[in-house]
Coordinates of C-alpha atoms in Angstrom, one line a residue:
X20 CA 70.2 160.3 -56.2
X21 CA 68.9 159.0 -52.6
X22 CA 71.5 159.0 -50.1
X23 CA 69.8 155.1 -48.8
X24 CA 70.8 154.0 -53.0
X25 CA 74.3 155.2 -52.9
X26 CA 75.2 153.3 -49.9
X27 CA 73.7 150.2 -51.4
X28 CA 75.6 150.2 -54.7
X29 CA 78.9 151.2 -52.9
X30 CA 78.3 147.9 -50.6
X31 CA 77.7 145.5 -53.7
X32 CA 80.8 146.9 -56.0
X33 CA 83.4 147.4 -52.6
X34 CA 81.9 144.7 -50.4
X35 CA 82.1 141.9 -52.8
X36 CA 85.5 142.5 -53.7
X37 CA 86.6 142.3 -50.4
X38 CA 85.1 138.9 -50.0
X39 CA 86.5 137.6 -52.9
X40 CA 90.3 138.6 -51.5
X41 CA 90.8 135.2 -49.9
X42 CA 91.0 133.8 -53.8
X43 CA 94.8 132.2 -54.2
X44 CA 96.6 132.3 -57.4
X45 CA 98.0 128.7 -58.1
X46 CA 101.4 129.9 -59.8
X47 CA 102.5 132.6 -56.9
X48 CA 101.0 130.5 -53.9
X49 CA 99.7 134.3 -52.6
X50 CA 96.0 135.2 -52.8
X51 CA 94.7 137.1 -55.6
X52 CA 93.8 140.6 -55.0
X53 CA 92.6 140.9 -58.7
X54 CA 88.9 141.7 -56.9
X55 CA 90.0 144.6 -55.3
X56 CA 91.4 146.3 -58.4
X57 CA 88.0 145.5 -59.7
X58 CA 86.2 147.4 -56.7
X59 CA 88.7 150.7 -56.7
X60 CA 87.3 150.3 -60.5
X61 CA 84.0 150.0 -60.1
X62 CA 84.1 153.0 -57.7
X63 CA 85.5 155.3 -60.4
X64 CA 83.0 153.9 -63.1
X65 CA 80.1 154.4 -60.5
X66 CA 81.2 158.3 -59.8
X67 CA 81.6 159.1 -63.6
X68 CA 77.9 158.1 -64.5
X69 CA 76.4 160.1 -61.5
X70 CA 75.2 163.5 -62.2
X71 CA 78.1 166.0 -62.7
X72 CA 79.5 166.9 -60.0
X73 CA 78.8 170.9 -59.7
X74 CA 82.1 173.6 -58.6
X75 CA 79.3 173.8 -55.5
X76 CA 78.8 170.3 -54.7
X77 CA 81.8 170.4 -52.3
X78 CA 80.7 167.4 -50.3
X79 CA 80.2 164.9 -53.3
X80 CA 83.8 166.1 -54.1
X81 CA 85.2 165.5 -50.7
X82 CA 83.3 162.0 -50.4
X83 CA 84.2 160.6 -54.0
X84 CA 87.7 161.3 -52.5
X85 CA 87.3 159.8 -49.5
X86 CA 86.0 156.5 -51.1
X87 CA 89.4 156.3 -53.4
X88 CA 91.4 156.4 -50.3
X89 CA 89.2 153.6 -48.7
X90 CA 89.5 151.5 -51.7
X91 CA 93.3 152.1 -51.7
X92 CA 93.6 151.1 -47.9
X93 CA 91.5 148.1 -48.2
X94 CA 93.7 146.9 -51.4
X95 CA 96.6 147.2 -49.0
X96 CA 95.4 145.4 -45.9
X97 CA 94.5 142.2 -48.0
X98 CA 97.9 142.6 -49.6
X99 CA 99.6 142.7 -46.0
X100 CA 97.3 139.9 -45.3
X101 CA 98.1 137.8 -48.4
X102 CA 102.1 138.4 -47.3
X103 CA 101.4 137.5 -43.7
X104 CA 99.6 134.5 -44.7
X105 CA 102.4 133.5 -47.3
X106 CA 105.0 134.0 -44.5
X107 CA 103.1 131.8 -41.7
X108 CA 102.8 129.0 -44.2
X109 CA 106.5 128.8 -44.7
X110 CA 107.0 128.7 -40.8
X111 CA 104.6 126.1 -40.8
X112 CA 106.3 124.4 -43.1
X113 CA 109.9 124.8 -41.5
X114 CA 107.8 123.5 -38.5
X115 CA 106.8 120.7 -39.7
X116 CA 110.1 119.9 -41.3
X117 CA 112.0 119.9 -37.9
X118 CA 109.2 118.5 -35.9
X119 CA 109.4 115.4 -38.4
X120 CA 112.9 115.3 -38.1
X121 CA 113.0 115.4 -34.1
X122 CA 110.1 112.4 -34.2
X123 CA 112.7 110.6 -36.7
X124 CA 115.4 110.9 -33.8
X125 CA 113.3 109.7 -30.9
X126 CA 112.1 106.7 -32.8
X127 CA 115.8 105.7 -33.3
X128 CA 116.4 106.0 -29.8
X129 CA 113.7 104.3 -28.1
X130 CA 114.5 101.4 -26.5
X131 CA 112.8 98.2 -28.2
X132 CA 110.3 96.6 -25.4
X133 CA 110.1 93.0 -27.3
X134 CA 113.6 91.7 -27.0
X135 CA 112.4 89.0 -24.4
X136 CA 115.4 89.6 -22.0
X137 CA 115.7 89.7 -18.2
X138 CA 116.1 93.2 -16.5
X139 CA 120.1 92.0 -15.2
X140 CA 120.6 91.2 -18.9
X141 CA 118.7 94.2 -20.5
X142 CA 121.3 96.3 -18.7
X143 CA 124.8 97.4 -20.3
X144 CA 127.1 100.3 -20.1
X145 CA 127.4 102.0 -23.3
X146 CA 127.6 105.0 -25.2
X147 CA 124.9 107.1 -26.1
X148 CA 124.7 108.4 -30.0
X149 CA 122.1 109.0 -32.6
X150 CA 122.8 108.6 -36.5
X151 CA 123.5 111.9 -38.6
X152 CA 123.5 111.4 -42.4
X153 CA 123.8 107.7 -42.2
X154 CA 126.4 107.2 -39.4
X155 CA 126.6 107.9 -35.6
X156 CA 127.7 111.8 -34.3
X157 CA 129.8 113.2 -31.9
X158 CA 127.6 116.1 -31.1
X159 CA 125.1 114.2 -28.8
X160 CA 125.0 112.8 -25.5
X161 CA 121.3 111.2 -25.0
X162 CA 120.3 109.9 -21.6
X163 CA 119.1 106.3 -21.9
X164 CA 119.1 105.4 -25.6
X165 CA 119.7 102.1 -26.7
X166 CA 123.6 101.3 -27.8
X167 CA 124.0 101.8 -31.5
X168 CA 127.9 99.4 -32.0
X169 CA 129.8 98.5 -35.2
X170 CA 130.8 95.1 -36.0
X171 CA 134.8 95.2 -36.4
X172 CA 134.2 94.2 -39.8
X173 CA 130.9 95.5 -41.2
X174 CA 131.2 97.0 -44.4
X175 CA 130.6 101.1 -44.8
X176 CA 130.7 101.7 -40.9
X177 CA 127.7 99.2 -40.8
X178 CA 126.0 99.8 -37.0
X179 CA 124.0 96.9 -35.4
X180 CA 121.9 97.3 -32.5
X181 CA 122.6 95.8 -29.5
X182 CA 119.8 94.8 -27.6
X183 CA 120.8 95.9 -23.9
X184 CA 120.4 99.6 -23.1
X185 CA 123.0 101.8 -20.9
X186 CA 123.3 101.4 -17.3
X187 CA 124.3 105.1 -17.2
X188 CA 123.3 108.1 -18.4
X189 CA 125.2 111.7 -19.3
X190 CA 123.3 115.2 -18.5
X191 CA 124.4 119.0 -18.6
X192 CA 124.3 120.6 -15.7
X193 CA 124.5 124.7 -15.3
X194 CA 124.8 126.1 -12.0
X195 CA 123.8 123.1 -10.3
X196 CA 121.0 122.7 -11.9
X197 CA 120.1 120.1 -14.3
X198 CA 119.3 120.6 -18.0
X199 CA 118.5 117.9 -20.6
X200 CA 119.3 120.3 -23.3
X201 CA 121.5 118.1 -25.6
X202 CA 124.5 119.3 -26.7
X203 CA 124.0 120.2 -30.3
X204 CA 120.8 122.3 -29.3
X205 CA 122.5 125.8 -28.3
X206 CA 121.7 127.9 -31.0
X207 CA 118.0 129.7 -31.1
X208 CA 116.6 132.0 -33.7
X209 CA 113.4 134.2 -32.9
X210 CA 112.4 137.3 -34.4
X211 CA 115.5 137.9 -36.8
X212 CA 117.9 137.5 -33.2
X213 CA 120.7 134.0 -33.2
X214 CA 121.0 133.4 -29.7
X215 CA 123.2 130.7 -27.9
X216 CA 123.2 129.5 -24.8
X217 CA 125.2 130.3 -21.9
X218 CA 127.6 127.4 -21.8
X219 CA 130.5 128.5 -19.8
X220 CA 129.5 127.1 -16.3
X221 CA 128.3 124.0 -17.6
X222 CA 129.5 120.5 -17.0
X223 CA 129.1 117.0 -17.8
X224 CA 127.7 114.4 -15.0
X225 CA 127.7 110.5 -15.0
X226 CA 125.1 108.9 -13.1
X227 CA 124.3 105.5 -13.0
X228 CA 120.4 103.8 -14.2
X229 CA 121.7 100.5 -12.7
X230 CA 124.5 99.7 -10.0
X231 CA 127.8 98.9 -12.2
X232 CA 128.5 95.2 -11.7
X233 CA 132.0 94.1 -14.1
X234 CA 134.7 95.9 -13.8
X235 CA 138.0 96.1 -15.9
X236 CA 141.7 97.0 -14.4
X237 CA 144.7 98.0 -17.0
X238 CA 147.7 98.4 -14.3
X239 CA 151.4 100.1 -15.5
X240 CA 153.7 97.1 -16.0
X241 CA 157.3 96.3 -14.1
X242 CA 155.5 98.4 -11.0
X243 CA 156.4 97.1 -7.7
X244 CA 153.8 99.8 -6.2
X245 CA 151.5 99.1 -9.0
X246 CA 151.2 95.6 -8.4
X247 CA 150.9 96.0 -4.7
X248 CA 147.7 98.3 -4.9
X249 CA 146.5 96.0 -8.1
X250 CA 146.0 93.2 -4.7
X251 CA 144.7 95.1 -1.9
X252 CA 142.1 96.8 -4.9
X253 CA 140.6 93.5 -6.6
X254 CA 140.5 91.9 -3.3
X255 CA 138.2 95.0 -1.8
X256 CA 135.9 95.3 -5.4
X257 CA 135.1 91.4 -4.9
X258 CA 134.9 90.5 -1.3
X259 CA 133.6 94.4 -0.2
X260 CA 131.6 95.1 -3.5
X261 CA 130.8 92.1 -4.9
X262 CA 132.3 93.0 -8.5
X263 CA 132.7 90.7 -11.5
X264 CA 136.6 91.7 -12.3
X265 CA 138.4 91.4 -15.7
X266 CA 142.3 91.8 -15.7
X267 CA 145.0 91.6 -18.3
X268 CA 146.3 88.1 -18.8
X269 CA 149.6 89.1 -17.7
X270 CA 148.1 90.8 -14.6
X271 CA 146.0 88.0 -13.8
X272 CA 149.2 85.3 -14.0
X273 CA 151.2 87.6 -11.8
X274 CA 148.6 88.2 -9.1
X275 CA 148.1 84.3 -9.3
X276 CA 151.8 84.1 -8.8
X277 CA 151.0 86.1 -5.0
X278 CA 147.8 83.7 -4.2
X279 CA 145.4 80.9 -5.7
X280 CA 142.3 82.7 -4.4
X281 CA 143.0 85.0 -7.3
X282 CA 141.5 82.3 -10.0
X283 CA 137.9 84.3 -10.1
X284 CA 139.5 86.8 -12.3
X285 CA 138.6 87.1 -15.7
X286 CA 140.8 87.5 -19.1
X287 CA 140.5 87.5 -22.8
X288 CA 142.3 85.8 -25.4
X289 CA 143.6 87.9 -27.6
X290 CA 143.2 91.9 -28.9
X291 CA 139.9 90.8 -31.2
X292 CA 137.9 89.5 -28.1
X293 CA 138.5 92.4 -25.7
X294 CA 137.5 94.4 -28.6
X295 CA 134.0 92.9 -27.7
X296 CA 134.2 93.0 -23.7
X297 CA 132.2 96.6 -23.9
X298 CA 128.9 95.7 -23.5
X299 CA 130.1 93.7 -20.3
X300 CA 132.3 96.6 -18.9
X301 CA 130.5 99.2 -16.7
X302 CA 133.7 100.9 -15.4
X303 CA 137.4 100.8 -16.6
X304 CA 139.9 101.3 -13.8
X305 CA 143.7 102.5 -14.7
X306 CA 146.2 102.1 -12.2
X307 CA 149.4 104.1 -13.6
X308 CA 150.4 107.6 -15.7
X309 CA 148.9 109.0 -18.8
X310 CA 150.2 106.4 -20.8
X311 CA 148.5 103.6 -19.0
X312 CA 145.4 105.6 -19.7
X313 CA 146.2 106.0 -23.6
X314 CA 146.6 102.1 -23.6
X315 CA 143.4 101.6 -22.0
X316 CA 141.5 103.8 -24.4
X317 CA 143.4 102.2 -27.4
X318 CA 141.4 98.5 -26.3
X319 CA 138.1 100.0 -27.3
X320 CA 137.8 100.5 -31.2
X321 CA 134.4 101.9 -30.3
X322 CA 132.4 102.8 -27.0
X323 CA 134.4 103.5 -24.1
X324 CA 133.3 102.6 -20.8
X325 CA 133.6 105.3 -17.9
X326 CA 137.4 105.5 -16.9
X327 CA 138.6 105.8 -13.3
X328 CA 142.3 107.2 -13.8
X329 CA 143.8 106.9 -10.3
X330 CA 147.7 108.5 -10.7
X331 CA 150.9 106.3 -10.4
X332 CA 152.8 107.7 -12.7
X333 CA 154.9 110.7 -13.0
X334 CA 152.9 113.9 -14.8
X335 CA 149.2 112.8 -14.4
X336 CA 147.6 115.3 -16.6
X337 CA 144.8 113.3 -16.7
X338 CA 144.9 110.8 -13.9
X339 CA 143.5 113.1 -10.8
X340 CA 143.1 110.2 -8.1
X341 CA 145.1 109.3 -5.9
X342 CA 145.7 106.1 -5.1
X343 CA 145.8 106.2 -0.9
X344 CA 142.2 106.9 -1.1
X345 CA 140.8 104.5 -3.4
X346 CA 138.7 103.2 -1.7
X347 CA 136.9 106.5 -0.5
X348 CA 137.2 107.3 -4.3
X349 CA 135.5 104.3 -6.1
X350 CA 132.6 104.2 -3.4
X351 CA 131.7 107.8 -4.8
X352 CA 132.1 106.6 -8.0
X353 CA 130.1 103.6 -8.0
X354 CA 127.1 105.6 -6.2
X355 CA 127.3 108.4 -8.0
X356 CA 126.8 110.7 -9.7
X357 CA 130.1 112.1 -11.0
X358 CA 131.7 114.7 -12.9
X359 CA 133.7 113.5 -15.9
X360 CA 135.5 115.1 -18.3
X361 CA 134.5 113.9 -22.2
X362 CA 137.7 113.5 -24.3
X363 CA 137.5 113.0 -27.9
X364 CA 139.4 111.2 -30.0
X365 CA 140.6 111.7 -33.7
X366 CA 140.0 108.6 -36.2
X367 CA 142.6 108.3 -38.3
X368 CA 143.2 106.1 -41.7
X369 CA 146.0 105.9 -44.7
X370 CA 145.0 106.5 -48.0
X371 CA 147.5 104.9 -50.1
X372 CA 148.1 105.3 -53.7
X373 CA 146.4 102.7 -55.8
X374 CA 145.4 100.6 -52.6
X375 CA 142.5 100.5 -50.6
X376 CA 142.3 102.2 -47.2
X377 CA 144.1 101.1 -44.4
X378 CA 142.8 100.1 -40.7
X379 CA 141.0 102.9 -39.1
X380 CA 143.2 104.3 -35.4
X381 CA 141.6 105.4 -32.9
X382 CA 144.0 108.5 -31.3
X383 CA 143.6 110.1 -27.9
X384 CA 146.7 112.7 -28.3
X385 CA 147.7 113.1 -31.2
X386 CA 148.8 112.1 -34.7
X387 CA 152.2 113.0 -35.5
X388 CA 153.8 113.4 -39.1
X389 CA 157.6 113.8 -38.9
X390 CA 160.8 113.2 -41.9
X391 CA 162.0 110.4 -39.9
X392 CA 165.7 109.5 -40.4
X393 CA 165.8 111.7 -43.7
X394 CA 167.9 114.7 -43.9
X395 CA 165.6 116.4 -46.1
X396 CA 162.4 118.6 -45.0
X397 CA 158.8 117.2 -45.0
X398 CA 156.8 118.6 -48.2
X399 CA 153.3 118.0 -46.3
X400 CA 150.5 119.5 -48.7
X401 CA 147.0 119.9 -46.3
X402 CA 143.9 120.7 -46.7
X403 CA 140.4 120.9 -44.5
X404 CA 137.6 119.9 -46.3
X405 CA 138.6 119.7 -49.4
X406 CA 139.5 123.1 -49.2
X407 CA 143.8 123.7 -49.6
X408 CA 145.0 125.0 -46.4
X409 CA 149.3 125.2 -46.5
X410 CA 152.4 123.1 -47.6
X411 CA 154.3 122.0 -44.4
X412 CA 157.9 122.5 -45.4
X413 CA 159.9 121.6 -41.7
X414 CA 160.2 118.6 -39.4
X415 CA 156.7 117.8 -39.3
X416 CA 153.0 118.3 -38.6
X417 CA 151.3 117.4 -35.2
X418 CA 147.3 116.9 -35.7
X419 CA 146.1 116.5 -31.9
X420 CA 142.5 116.8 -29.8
X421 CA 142.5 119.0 -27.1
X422 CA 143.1 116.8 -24.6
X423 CA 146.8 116.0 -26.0
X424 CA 147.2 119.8 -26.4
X425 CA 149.4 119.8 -23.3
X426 CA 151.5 116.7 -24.6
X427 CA 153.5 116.9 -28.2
X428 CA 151.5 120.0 -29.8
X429 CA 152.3 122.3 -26.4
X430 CA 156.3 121.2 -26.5
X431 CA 155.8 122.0 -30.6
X432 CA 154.4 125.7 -29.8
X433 CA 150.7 125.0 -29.8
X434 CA 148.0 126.5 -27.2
X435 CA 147.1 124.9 -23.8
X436 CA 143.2 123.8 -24.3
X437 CA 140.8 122.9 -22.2
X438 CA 139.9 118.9 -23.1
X439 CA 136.3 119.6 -23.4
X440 CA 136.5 122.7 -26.2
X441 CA 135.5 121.0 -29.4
X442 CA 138.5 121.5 -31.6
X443 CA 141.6 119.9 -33.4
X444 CA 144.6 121.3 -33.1
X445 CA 147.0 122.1 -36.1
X446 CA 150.4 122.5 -35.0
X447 CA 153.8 122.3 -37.5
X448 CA 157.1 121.0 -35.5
X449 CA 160.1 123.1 -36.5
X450 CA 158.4 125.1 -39.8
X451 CA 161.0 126.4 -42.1
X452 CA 158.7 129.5 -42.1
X453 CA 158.3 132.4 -39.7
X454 CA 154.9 132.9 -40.3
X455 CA 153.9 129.7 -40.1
X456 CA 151.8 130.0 -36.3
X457 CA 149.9 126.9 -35.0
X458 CA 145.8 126.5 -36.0
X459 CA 142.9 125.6 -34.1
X460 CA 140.2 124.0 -36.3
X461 CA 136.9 123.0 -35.0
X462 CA 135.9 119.3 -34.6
X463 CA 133.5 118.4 -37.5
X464 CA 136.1 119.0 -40.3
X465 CA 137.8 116.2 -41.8
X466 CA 141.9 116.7 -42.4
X467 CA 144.0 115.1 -45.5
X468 CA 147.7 115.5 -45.4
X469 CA 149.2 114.4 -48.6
X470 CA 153.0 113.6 -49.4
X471 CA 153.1 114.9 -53.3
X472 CA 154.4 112.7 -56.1
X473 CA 157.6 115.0 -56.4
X474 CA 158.5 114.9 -52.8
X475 CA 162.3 113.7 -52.1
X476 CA 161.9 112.0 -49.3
X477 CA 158.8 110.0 -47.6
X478 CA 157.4 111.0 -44.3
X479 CA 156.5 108.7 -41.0
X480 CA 153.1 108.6 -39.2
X481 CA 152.8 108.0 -35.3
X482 CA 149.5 107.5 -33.2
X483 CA 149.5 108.2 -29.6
X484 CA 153.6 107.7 -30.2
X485 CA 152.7 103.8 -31.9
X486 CA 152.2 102.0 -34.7
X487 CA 154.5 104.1 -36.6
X488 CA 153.9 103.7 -40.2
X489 CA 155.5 105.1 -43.4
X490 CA 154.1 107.8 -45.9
X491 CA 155.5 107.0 -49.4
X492 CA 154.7 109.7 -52.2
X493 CA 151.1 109.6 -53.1
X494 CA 150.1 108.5 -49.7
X495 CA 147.1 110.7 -47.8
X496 CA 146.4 110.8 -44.1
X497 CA 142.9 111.2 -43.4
X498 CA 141.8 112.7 -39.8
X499 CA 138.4 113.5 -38.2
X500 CA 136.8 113.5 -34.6
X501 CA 135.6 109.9 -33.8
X502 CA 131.8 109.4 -32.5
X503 CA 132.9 107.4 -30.0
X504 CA 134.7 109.9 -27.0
X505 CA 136.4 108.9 -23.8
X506 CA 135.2 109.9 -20.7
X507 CA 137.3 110.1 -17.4
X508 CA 136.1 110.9 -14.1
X509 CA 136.7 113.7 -12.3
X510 CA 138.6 114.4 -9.0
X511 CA 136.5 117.8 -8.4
X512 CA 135.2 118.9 -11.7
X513 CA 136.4 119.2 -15.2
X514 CA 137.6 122.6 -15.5
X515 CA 138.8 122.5 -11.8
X516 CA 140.9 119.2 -12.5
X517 CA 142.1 121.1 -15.9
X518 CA 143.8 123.9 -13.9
X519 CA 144.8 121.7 -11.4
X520 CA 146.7 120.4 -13.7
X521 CA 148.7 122.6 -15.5
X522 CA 149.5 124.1 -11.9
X523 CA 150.9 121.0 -10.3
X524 CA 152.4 119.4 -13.5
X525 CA 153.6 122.1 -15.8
X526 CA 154.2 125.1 -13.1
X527 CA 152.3 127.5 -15.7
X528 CA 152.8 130.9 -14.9
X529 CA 154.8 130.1 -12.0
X530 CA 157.6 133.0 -10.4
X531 CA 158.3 134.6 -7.4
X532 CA 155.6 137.4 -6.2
X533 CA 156.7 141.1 -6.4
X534 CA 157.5 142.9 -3.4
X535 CA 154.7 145.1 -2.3
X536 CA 157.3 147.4 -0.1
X537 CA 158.8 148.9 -3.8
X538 CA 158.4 151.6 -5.7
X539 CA 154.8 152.8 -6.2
X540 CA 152.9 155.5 -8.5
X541 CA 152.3 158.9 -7.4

């Protein structure tokens, strides 16, 4: 046997089976490396009719061994590279899959171009969301999508597209810098490792597409100070910025009371109209406490305009202006930009036995559950998704965001938070249990809180401290975070203004320094 022959016949039974390895099996999806098997075959079947091998023939021995272990090797490479191709295919395809699903996003947020409206009417301040299984989330802040609303009485949480896109926009910002990562987008996975970005140092800033033009002002009532500001303020924002200026009716027939020149004020009618005034609001000023900030937020059963809290009350957890420097204060705020701090609120709704479900609230604090003027305990049973989490047995349940963790829930026991941490707080008021220690849930789980059918006594439901309404047995409360958050402008920054806070209004962690002349370690 010619050495030239043997290298020929070991090309046509090896060669060809390699070729034939890209071959793909329709059932498994992988290639078929049937040809290979055929080739490590064909090798043995080739050496077997050859001339016997002689005890002497040490080479043939040696070679015949060496072309096993070369069929062997080859059959593994094309089964690496069947599994390697079968493994980029299914990235491809998760690809694919996410790249269609970011297009679907950005088509629902681009702006329409054919409306046929003027750029002063194409302009409105509102809130910026994209849909997630059907309805609007929380989790995003976009930049300058069109306004996605809901008719007060569309079926099923109907949204309707408003034709007027924001005059504002919300961006992240991390040491300074600027970064349009969206809010959801802070996990990463590459090569096996989860990642998340580094979120600590990051905070939220408002800044304006178009200069704001209507302005509305909530004051606290039966304030001599109040109302003295409320002038000298609306005179400044019209004759100094030129502001369109919508008031309370009562405000509006009280400043008309102190001169006629007041009559370019605007009003509404009644609670059904102002529910409509958003897409006309750019910025919402609030001249009083908290509370006059909970009232402003309760107006809007959907977007919230940018609130401007200035303090005239007496805590101010959230109202960081003050109001000698207005002035200075609102002309940073209408050039921007701005910090704010985004507070979400919970949307809350009664489920009750054999009826269909009640108004939905909108609650900024909290939602409190309490025995009312019963002398027995509240039977509470609560779950979180469906899924049983305890049976309150005490004075009550308070279900608050983290903004109102420093109002009822921290006075019940419950943790300070900062208003920005996405979270809802679960705190009982007065357990009959010694176990029983507050929760902190995070904010895309939905809460039911049930009065059972063999409770003695029915249970009372507050939001924001109104609207108190009874729970008879049978009757479900049903809590989640609302899409639609309220944003409040900041005095320095958000986490800054949080601390400043607790400082000034609560005197955390406040007592007298320890002498440094005492005792000391040896």
């Amino acid at each position: 046997m010619s050495s030239s022959n043997f290298n020929l016949n070991y090309t046509d039974c090896v060669g060809n089976g390699e070729a034939n390895t890209s071959q793909s099996n329709p059932e498994t999806g992988l290639n078929d490396l049937s040809p290979l098997t055929q080739s490590e075959r064909a090798v043995e079947e080739f050496l077997i009719q050859q001339t016997p091998i002689q005890a002497s023939d040490d080479h043939l021995i040696e070679f015949s061994e060496t072309l096993r272990t070369v069929a062997k090797a080859l059959r593994g490479t094309a089964e690496g590279k069947a599994r390697a191709k079968a493994e980029a295919a299914e990235w491809k395809r998760k690809y694919e899959l996410e790249k269609s699903k970011n297009l679907d996003l950005l088509l629902l947020q681009a702006p329409s171009s054919s409306n046929g409206m003027d750029h002063h009417s194409a302009k409105s301040p509102r809130r910026l969301l994209v849909p997630e299984n059907g309805k609007l989330p929380r989790e995003r802040i976009c930049s300058h999508e069109l306004l996605q609303d809901c008719e007060p009485n569309s079926p099923n949480g109907c949204y309707n597209k408003l034709k007027r896109t924001a005059s504002f926009k919300l961006s992240w910002e991390c040491m300074g810098q600027a970064n349009d990562q969206h809010k959801k987008e802070i996990v990463s996975f590459e090569n096996g490792n989860i990642t998340t970005a580094n979120r600590s140092s990051k905070q939220i800033s408002l800044t304006w597409e178009t200069n704001p033009q209507c302005v509305l002002i909530f004051t606290k009532p039966n304030s001599t100070s109040v109302q003295a500001l409320s002038v000298e303020m609306v005179r400044w924002l019209r004759e100094q910025k030129g502001l369109n200026i919508y008031v309370e009716p009562r405000v509006k027939a009280d400043l008309l009371l102190v001169s006629s020149s007041f009559d370019f004020l605007q009003i509404w009618d009644d609670d059904k109209e102002i529910s409509l005034l958003h897409p006309k609001i750019d910025l919402v000023i609030t001249l009083g406490g908290d509370g006059t900030v909970l009232w402003a937020a309760s107006r809007f059963k959907g977007p919230v305009p940018p609130i401007v809290p200035f303090s005239m009350g007496s805590l101010g957890f959230m109202t960081r202006f003050h109001s000698e420097q207005y002035q200075e204060r609102l002309e940073k705020v209408l050039k921007g930009p701005i910090s704010i701090t985004l507070r979400h609120r919970l949307q809350c709704h009664i489920k009750e036995a054999g009826k269909q479900d009640s108004e939905h609230m909108l609650v900024l604090n909290e939602v409190t559950i309490d025995r009312g003027l019963s002398s027995y305990l509240t039977n509470l049973e609560c779950s979180c998704d469906d899924s049983f989490v305890t049976c309150v047995q005490g004075d009550g349940l308070i279900i608050s965001t983290t903004s109102g963790s420093t109002a009822y829930s921290l006075a019940a026991g419950g943790s300070m938070v900062h208003p920005q941490v996405p979270g809802i707080l679960f705190t009982p008021i007065c357990p009959h249990s010694l176990s029983f220690r507050p929760l902190i849930l995070p904010d895309h789980v939905t809460l039911k809180v049930k009065v059972p059918l063999d409770s003695r006594s029915s249970a009372w439901v507050s939001f924001d401290g109104k609207g108190r309404k009874e729970l008879k047995a049978g009757d479900t409360l049903v809590c989640s975070m609302s899409q639609w958050p309220v944003s409040t402008a900041c005095q320095v920054e958000s986490t800054s203004d949080f601390l400043s806070s607790i400082h000034d209004g609560l005197h955390w962690n406040l007592r007298k320094t320890q002498n440094s002349d005492g005792p000391r370690e040896t």
